[in-house]
Amino acid sequence: MQDKKKERILNLLGVVFVLWGLVAVLYQFSIQEHYFVLWFCYIGLILIGTGILVRSDFLIASQLAIMGLPSLVWAIDFFYFLLTGDPLWGITTYFFEDQTKIGNLISLQHLFTVPLALFSLSMIKLKRKDFWVLSIVEVIVFYFISRIFSTLEQNINYVFSSSLPFKTPLPYVFDWFFFFFLMIFIATAIILNMRFLKSQRAGKMREK
């Protein structure tokens, strides 16, 4: 792909991500749901867009490590409900019940965020392998922020409870961190093994 064309595409994608994230944030404020802006998916949109605009593989990959598997789970639940009319895990039930059209449009970002972020990263190329460190730090920080500023009913980032059938005998806080850390490390392993994200130069150097 020609450099100028690639730059235009990246700039466009970066702007789309940032604007989508800002619209999501402004929408939550407009309906008086201020703390909903703390959802990882909204923060992730803005950070991915910023990462694309500044060509930061580190920032983009760190958000993919957090959002990758949860977005896949959301998509599975969404299409199951769409095809059967019944909830699978109940994650996307809100989409089909009491959500506004604008809210639904914003929520559709779960379907395109990961593919477009990977596409952007494939053009920028993954150079750093330690992006998971930022993912871990971000998850820890937002856990405590979400616990402090959201309620049991709002359940931002599922810090109080989860509808998924995966539980351990331990207190829920341990479940939360265990599954988020596990998802981050699984996503990191997948990202690091995606050859199309790496530069050809790096591959040739390893072969030598």
PDB file of C-alpha atoms in Angstrom:
ATOM      1  CA  MET A   1       0.000   0.000   0.000  1.00  0.00           C
ATOM      2  CA  GLN A   2       1.357   3.404  -0.971  1.00  0.00           C
ATOM      3  CA  ASP A   3       2.558   5.488   1.960  1.00  0.00           C
ATOM      4  CA  LYS A   4       0.279   8.480   1.305  1.00  0.00           C
ATOM      5  CA  LYS A   5      -2.782   6.273   0.922  1.00  0.00           C
ATOM      6  CA  LYS A   6      -1.873   4.368   4.077  1.00  0.00           C
ATOM      7  CA  GLU A   7      -1.445   7.604   6.021  1.00  0.00           C
ATOM      8  CA  ARG A   8      -4.853   8.865   4.880  1.00  0.00           C
ATOM      9  CA  ILE A   9      -6.529   5.603   5.872  1.00  0.00           C
ATOM     10  CA  LEU A  10      -4.867   5.609   9.286  1.00  0.00           C
ATOM     11  CA  ASN A  11      -5.794   9.239   9.904  1.00  0.00           C
ATOM     12  CA  LEU A  12      -9.405   8.525   8.925  1.00  0.00           C
ATOM     13  CA  LEU A  13      -9.623   5.477  11.187  1.00  0.00           C
ATOM     14  CA  GLY A  14      -8.038   7.381  14.063  1.00  0.00           C
ATOM     15  CA  VAL A  15     -10.541  10.205  13.737  1.00  0.00           C
ATOM     16  CA  VAL A  16     -13.463   7.747  13.502  1.00  0.00           C
ATOM     17  CA  PHE A  17     -12.390   5.961  16.688  1.00  0.00           C
ATOM     18  CA  VAL A  18     -11.877   9.175  18.647  1.00  0.00           C
ATOM     19  CA  LEU A  19     -15.146  10.715  17.450  1.00  0.00           C
ATOM     20  CA  TRP A  20     -17.090   7.518  18.155  1.00  0.00           C
ATOM     21  CA  GLY A  21     -15.640   7.458  21.651  1.00  0.00           C
ATOM     22  CA  LEU A  22     -16.428  11.128  22.260  1.00  0.00           C
ATOM     23  CA  VAL A  23     -19.990  10.686  20.987  1.00  0.00           C
ATOM     24  CA  ALA A  24     -20.381   7.736  23.375  1.00  0.00           C
ATOM     25  CA  VAL A  25     -19.120   9.833  26.286  1.00  0.00           C
ATOM     26  CA  LEU A  26     -21.292  12.851  25.418  1.00  0.00           C
ATOM     27  CA  TYR A  27     -24.329  10.610  24.999  1.00  0.00           C
ATOM     28  CA  GLN A  28     -23.875   9.145  28.482  1.00  0.00           C
ATOM     29  CA  PHE A  29     -23.665  12.647  29.930  1.00  0.00           C
ATOM     30  CA  SER A  30     -26.774  13.695  27.990  1.00  0.00           C
ATOM     31  CA  ILE A  31     -28.849  10.912  29.578  1.00  0.00           C
ATOM     32  CA  GLN A  32     -27.399  11.599  33.045  1.00  0.00           C
ATOM     33  CA  GLU A  33     -25.454   8.327  33.132  1.00  0.00           C
ATOM     34  CA  HIS A  34     -22.144  10.039  33.832  1.00  0.00           C
ATOM     35  CA  TYR A  35     -20.312   7.054  35.249  1.00  0.00           C
ATOM     36  CA  PHE A  36     -21.036   4.920  32.179  1.00  0.00           C
ATOM     37  CA  VAL A  37     -18.111   6.718  30.539  1.00  0.00           C
ATOM     38  CA  LEU A  38     -15.873   4.489  32.690  1.00  0.00           C
ATOM     39  CA  TRP A  39     -16.666   1.403  30.611  1.00  0.00           C
ATOM     40  CA  PHE A  40     -13.492  -0.028  29.082  1.00  0.00           C
ATOM     41  CA  CYS A  41     -15.096  -0.020  25.631  1.00  0.00           C
ATOM     42  CA  TYR A  42     -15.628   3.766  25.634  1.00  0.00           C
ATOM     43  CA  ILE A  43     -12.193   4.584  27.010  1.00  0.00           C
ATOM     44  CA  GLY A  44     -10.709   2.046  24.608  1.00  0.00           C
ATOM     45  CA  LEU A  45     -12.247   3.740  21.568  1.00  0.00           C
ATOM     46  CA  ILE A  46     -10.574   7.035  22.384  1.00  0.00           C
ATOM     47  CA  LEU A  47      -7.235   5.436  23.289  1.00  0.00           C
ATOM     48  CA  ILE A  48      -7.184   3.280  20.152  1.00  0.00           C
ATOM     49  CA  GLY A  49      -8.018   6.311  18.024  1.00  0.00           C
ATOM     50  CA  THR A  50      -5.277   8.307  19.715  1.00  0.00           C
ATOM     51  CA  GLY A  51      -2.859   5.424  19.215  1.00  0.00           C
ATOM     52  CA  ILE A  52      -3.669   5.308  15.510  1.00  0.00           C
ATOM     53  CA  LEU A  53      -3.259   9.064  15.078  1.00  0.00           C
ATOM     54  CA  VAL A  54       0.132   9.123  16.822  1.00  0.00           C
ATOM     55  CA  ARG A  55       1.126   5.748  15.272  1.00  0.00           C
ATOM     56  CA  SER A  56       1.592   4.084  18.669  1.00  0.00           C
ATOM     57  CA  ASP A  57       1.536   0.311  18.302  1.00  0.00           C
ATOM     58  CA  PHE A  58       2.000   0.107  22.089  1.00  0.00           C
ATOM     59  CA  LEU A  59      -1.217   1.998  22.851  1.00  0.00           C
ATOM     60  CA  ILE A  60      -3.321   0.213  20.232  1.00  0.00           C
ATOM     61  CA  ALA A  61      -2.130  -3.256  21.255  1.00  0.00           C
ATOM     62  CA  SER A  62      -2.679  -2.524  24.954  1.00  0.00           C
ATOM     63  CA  GLN A  63      -6.349  -1.777  24.291  1.00  0.00           C
ATOM     64  CA  LEU A  64      -6.742  -4.821  22.061  1.00  0.00           C
ATOM     65  CA  ALA A  65      -5.403  -6.969  24.890  1.00  0.00           C
ATOM     66  CA  ILE A  66      -8.168  -5.639  27.151  1.00  0.00           C
ATOM     67  CA  MET A  67     -11.047  -5.462  24.674  1.00  0.00           C
ATOM     68  CA  GLY A  68     -10.305  -8.361  22.336  1.00  0.00           C
ATOM     69  CA  LEU A  69     -11.917 -11.300  24.121  1.00  0.00           C
ATOM     70  CA  PRO A  70     -14.728  -9.299  25.815  1.00  0.00           C
ATOM     71  CA  SER A  71     -15.708  -7.944  22.379  1.00  0.00           C
ATOM     72  CA  LEU A  72     -15.796 -11.502  21.031  1.00  0.00           C
ATOM     73  CA  VAL A  73     -18.036 -12.577  23.927  1.00  0.00           C
ATOM     74  CA  TRP A  74     -20.295  -9.557  23.283  1.00  0.00           C
ATOM     75  CA  ALA A  75     -20.529 -10.422  19.578  1.00  0.00           C
ATOM     76  CA  ILE A  76     -21.419 -14.070  20.285  1.00  0.00           C
ATOM     77  CA  ASP A  77     -24.125 -13.028  22.749  1.00  0.00           C
ATOM     78  CA  PHE A  78     -25.412 -10.382  20.325  1.00  0.00           C
ATOM     79  CA  PHE A  79     -25.742 -12.673  17.309  1.00  0.00           C
ATOM     80  CA  TYR A  80     -27.240 -15.464  19.414  1.00  0.00           C
ATOM     81  CA  PHE A  81     -29.978 -13.103  20.629  1.00  0.00           C
ATOM     82  CA  LEU A  82     -30.415 -11.690  17.117  1.00  0.00           C
ATOM     83  CA  LEU A  83     -30.899 -15.164  15.585  1.00  0.00           C
ATOM     84  CA  THR A  84     -32.873 -16.884  18.347  1.00  0.00           C
ATOM     85  CA  GLY A  85     -34.639 -14.074  20.172  1.00  0.00           C
ATOM     86  CA  ASP A  86     -33.390 -15.466  23.474  1.00  0.00           C
ATOM     87  CA  PRO A  87     -30.472 -14.301  25.635  1.00  0.00           C
ATOM     88  CA  LEU A  88     -27.389 -16.490  25.867  1.00  0.00           C
ATOM     89  CA  TRP A  89     -25.516 -14.813  28.720  1.00  0.00           C
ATOM     90  CA  GLY A  90     -27.647 -11.685  28.984  1.00  0.00           C
ATOM     91  CA  ILE A  91     -24.785  -9.352  28.112  1.00  0.00           C
ATOM     92  CA  THR A  92     -26.530  -7.731  25.135  1.00  0.00           C
ATOM     93  CA  THR A  93     -30.129  -7.964  26.351  1.00  0.00           C
ATOM     94  CA  TYR A  94     -30.135  -4.175  26.860  1.00  0.00           C
ATOM     95  CA  PHE A  95     -29.562  -3.710  23.122  1.00  0.00           C
ATOM     96  CA  PHE A  96     -32.882  -5.371  22.240  1.00  0.00           C
ATOM     97  CA  GLU A  97     -35.004  -4.025  25.076  1.00  0.00           C
ATOM     98  CA  ASP A  98     -34.736  -0.474  26.411  1.00  0.00           C
ATOM     99  CA  GLN A  99     -31.811   1.014  24.497  1.00  0.00           C
ATOM    100  CA  THR A 100     -32.311   4.104  22.306  1.00  0.00           C
ATOM    101  CA  LYS A 101     -31.331   4.122  18.630  1.00  0.00           C
ATOM    102  CA  ILE A 102     -28.322   6.315  19.374  1.00  0.00           C
ATOM    103  CA  GLY A 103     -27.343   4.014  22.222  1.00  0.00           C
ATOM    104  CA  ASN A 104     -27.643   0.992  19.939  1.00  0.00           C
ATOM    105  CA  LEU A 105     -25.544   2.667  17.261  1.00  0.00           C
ATOM    106  CA  ILE A 106     -22.831   3.400  19.814  1.00  0.00           C
ATOM    107  CA  SER A 107     -22.953  -0.179  21.129  1.00  0.00           C
ATOM    108  CA  LEU A 108     -22.290  -1.570  17.659  1.00  0.00           C
ATOM    109  CA  GLN A 109     -18.675  -0.511  18.170  1.00  0.00           C
ATOM    110  CA  HIS A 110     -18.203  -3.907  19.832  1.00  0.00           C
ATOM    111  CA  LEU A 111     -18.461  -5.468  16.369  1.00  0.00           C
ATOM    112  CA  PHE A 112     -15.929  -3.311  14.545  1.00  0.00           C
ATOM    113  CA  THR A 113     -13.443  -2.080  17.157  1.00  0.00           C
ATOM    114  CA  VAL A 114     -11.193  -5.153  17.186  1.00  0.00           C
ATOM    115  CA  PRO A 115     -11.151  -5.807  13.390  1.00  0.00           C
ATOM    116  CA  LEU A 116     -10.420  -2.164  12.550  1.00  0.00           C
ATOM    117  CA  ALA A 117      -7.857  -1.825  15.342  1.00  0.00           C
ATOM    118  CA  LEU A 118      -6.064  -4.940  14.064  1.00  0.00           C
ATOM    119  CA  PHE A 119      -6.200  -3.565  10.524  1.00  0.00           C
ATOM    120  CA  SER A 120      -4.675  -0.291  11.717  1.00  0.00           C
ATOM    121  CA  LEU A 121      -2.013  -2.129  13.700  1.00  0.00           C
ATOM    122  CA  SER A 122      -1.158  -4.214  10.640  1.00  0.00           C
ATOM    123  CA  MET A 123      -0.257  -0.984   8.822  1.00  0.00           C
ATOM    124  CA  ILE A 124       1.609   0.583  11.735  1.00  0.00           C
ATOM    125  CA  LYS A 125       3.246  -2.761  12.665  1.00  0.00           C
ATOM    126  CA  LEU A 126       3.738  -4.150  16.137  1.00  0.00           C
ATOM    127  CA  LYS A 127       7.190  -3.315  17.477  1.00  0.00           C
ATOM    128  CA  ARG A 128       6.842  -3.596  21.253  1.00  0.00           C
ATOM    129  CA  LYS A 129       5.968  -6.763  23.140  1.00  0.00           C
ATOM    130  CA  ASP A 130       5.402  -5.218  26.566  1.00  0.00           C
ATOM    131  CA  PHE A 131       2.056  -3.573  25.783  1.00  0.00           C
ATOM    132  CA  TRP A 132       0.348  -5.968  28.194  1.00  0.00           C
ATOM    133  CA  VAL A 133       1.947  -4.052  31.088  1.00  0.00           C
ATOM    134  CA  LEU A 134      -0.188  -1.004  30.280  1.00  0.00           C
ATOM    135  CA  SER A 135      -3.214  -3.300  29.940  1.00  0.00           C
ATOM    136  CA  ILE A 136      -2.682  -4.677  33.448  1.00  0.00           C
ATOM    137  CA  VAL A 137      -2.164  -1.223  34.965  1.00  0.00           C
ATOM    138  CA  GLU A 138      -5.251   0.160  33.214  1.00  0.00           C
ATOM    139  CA  VAL A 139      -7.419  -2.739  34.370  1.00  0.00           C
ATOM    140  CA  ILE A 140      -6.303  -2.345  37.992  1.00  0.00           C
ATOM    141  CA  VAL A 141      -6.852   1.430  37.994  1.00  0.00           C
ATOM    142  CA  PHE A 142     -10.281   1.209  36.379  1.00  0.00           C
ATOM    143  CA  TYR A 143     -11.400  -1.565  38.694  1.00  0.00           C
ATOM    144  CA  PHE A 144     -11.021   0.705  41.702  1.00  0.00           C
ATOM    145  CA  ILE A 145     -12.420   3.760  39.902  1.00  0.00           C
ATOM    146  CA  SER A 146     -15.455   1.731  38.804  1.00  0.00           C
ATOM    147  CA  ARG A 147     -15.981   0.367  42.318  1.00  0.00           C
ATOM    148  CA  ILE A 148     -15.812   3.851  43.812  1.00  0.00           C
ATOM    149  CA  PHE A 149     -17.940   5.754  41.308  1.00  0.00           C
ATOM    150  CA  SER A 150     -20.516   3.209  40.128  1.00  0.00           C
ATOM    151  CA  THR A 151     -23.299   1.388  41.944  1.00  0.00           C
ATOM    152  CA  LEU A 152     -24.341  -2.249  42.123  1.00  0.00           C
ATOM    153  CA  GLU A 153     -27.143  -1.492  39.659  1.00  0.00           C
ATOM    154  CA  GLN A 154     -24.821   0.252  37.181  1.00  0.00           C
ATOM    155  CA  ASN A 155     -22.159  -2.438  37.600  1.00  0.00           C
ATOM    156  CA  ILE A 156     -19.618  -0.627  35.413  1.00  0.00           C
ATOM    157  CA  ASN A 157     -17.070  -3.044  33.935  1.00  0.00           C
ATOM    158  CA  TYR A 158     -18.862  -5.821  35.855  1.00  0.00           C
ATOM    159  CA  VAL A 159     -16.919  -4.966  39.012  1.00  0.00           C
ATOM    160  CA  PHE A 160     -19.798  -6.060  41.270  1.00  0.00           C
ATOM    161  CA  SER A 161     -21.139  -9.119  39.464  1.00  0.00           C
ATOM    162  CA  SER A 162     -21.116 -10.983  36.155  1.00  0.00           C
ATOM    163  CA  SER A 163     -23.802 -12.838  34.199  1.00  0.00           C
ATOM    164  CA  LEU A 164     -21.250 -15.223  32.703  1.00  0.00           C
ATOM    165  CA  PRO A 165     -21.353 -18.812  34.010  1.00  0.00           C
ATOM    166  CA  PHE A 166     -17.646 -18.834  34.856  1.00  0.00           C
ATOM    167  CA  LYS A 167     -17.078 -18.606  38.587  1.00  0.00           C
ATOM    168  CA  THR A 168     -14.702 -19.912  41.234  1.00  0.00           C
ATOM    169  CA  PRO A 169     -15.345 -20.539  44.957  1.00  0.00           C
ATOM    170  CA  LEU A 170     -13.284 -17.430  45.736  1.00  0.00           C
ATOM    171  CA  PRO A 171     -14.734 -13.957  46.438  1.00  0.00           C
ATOM    172  CA  TYR A 172     -15.883 -12.174  43.267  1.00  0.00           C
ATOM    173  CA  VAL A 173     -13.013  -9.658  43.326  1.00  0.00           C
ATOM    174  CA  PHE A 174     -10.589 -12.551  42.793  1.00  0.00           C
ATOM    175  CA  ASP A 175     -12.734 -13.899  39.965  1.00  0.00           C
ATOM    176  CA  TRP A 176     -12.776 -10.472  38.324  1.00  0.00           C
ATOM    177  CA  PHE A 177      -9.021  -9.981  38.367  1.00  0.00           C
ATOM    178  CA  PHE A 178      -8.324 -13.607  37.489  1.00  0.00           C
ATOM    179  CA  PHE A 179     -10.511 -13.568  34.384  1.00  0.00           C
ATOM    180  CA  PHE A 180      -9.396 -10.110  33.236  1.00  0.00           C
ATOM    181  CA  PHE A 181      -5.718 -10.980  33.643  1.00  0.00           C
ATOM    182  CA  LEU A 182      -6.327 -14.317  31.930  1.00  0.00           C
ATOM    183  CA  MET A 183      -8.071 -12.613  29.002  1.00  0.00           C
ATOM    184  CA  ILE A 184      -5.247 -10.091  28.707  1.00  0.00           C
ATOM    185  CA  PHE A 185      -2.558 -12.768  28.599  1.00  0.00           C
ATOM    186  CA  ILE A 186      -4.505 -14.913  26.122  1.00  0.00           C
ATOM    187  CA  ALA A 187      -5.119 -11.892  23.887  1.00  0.00           C
ATOM    188  CA  THR A 188      -1.457 -10.879  24.207  1.00  0.00           C
ATOM    189  CA  ALA A 189      -0.308 -14.339  23.126  1.00  0.00           C
ATOM    190  CA  ILE A 190      -2.657 -14.214  20.130  1.00  0.00           C
ATOM    191  CA  ILE A 191      -1.546 -10.707  19.124  1.00  0.00           C
ATOM    192  CA  LEU A 192       2.146 -11.570  19.394  1.00  0.00           C
ATOM    193  CA  ASN A 193       1.617 -14.560  17.110  1.00  0.00           C
ATOM    194  CA  MET A 194      -0.226 -12.675  14.380  1.00  0.00           C
ATOM    195  CA  ARG A 195       2.367 -12.501  11.644  1.00  0.00           C
ATOM    196  CA  PHE A 196       0.565  -9.837   9.647  1.00  0.00           C
ATOM    197  CA  LEU A 197       1.086  -7.407  12.535  1.00  0.00           C
ATOM    198  CA  LYS A 198       4.859  -7.682  12.340  1.00  0.00           C
ATOM    199  CA  SER A 199       7.144  -5.946   9.885  1.00  0.00           C
ATOM    200  CA  GLN A 200       8.831  -8.059   7.221  1.00  0.00           C
ATOM    201  CA  ARG A 201      12.163  -6.591   8.286  1.00  0.00           C
ATOM    202  CA  ALA A 202      11.733  -7.976  11.797  1.00  0.00           C
ATOM    203  CA  GLY A 203      10.876 -11.386  10.383  1.00  0.00           C
ATOM    204  CA  LYS A 204      13.976 -11.432   8.180  1.00  0.00           C
ATOM    205  CA  MET A 205      16.203 -10.416  11.094  1.00  0.00           C
ATOM    206  CA  ARG A 206      14.888 -13.347  13.153  1.00  0.00           C
ATOM    207  CA  GLU A 207      15.520 -15.744  10.280  1.00  0.00           C
ATOM    208  CA  LYS A 208      19.154 -14.623  10.099  1.00  0.00           C
TER     209      LYS A 208
END
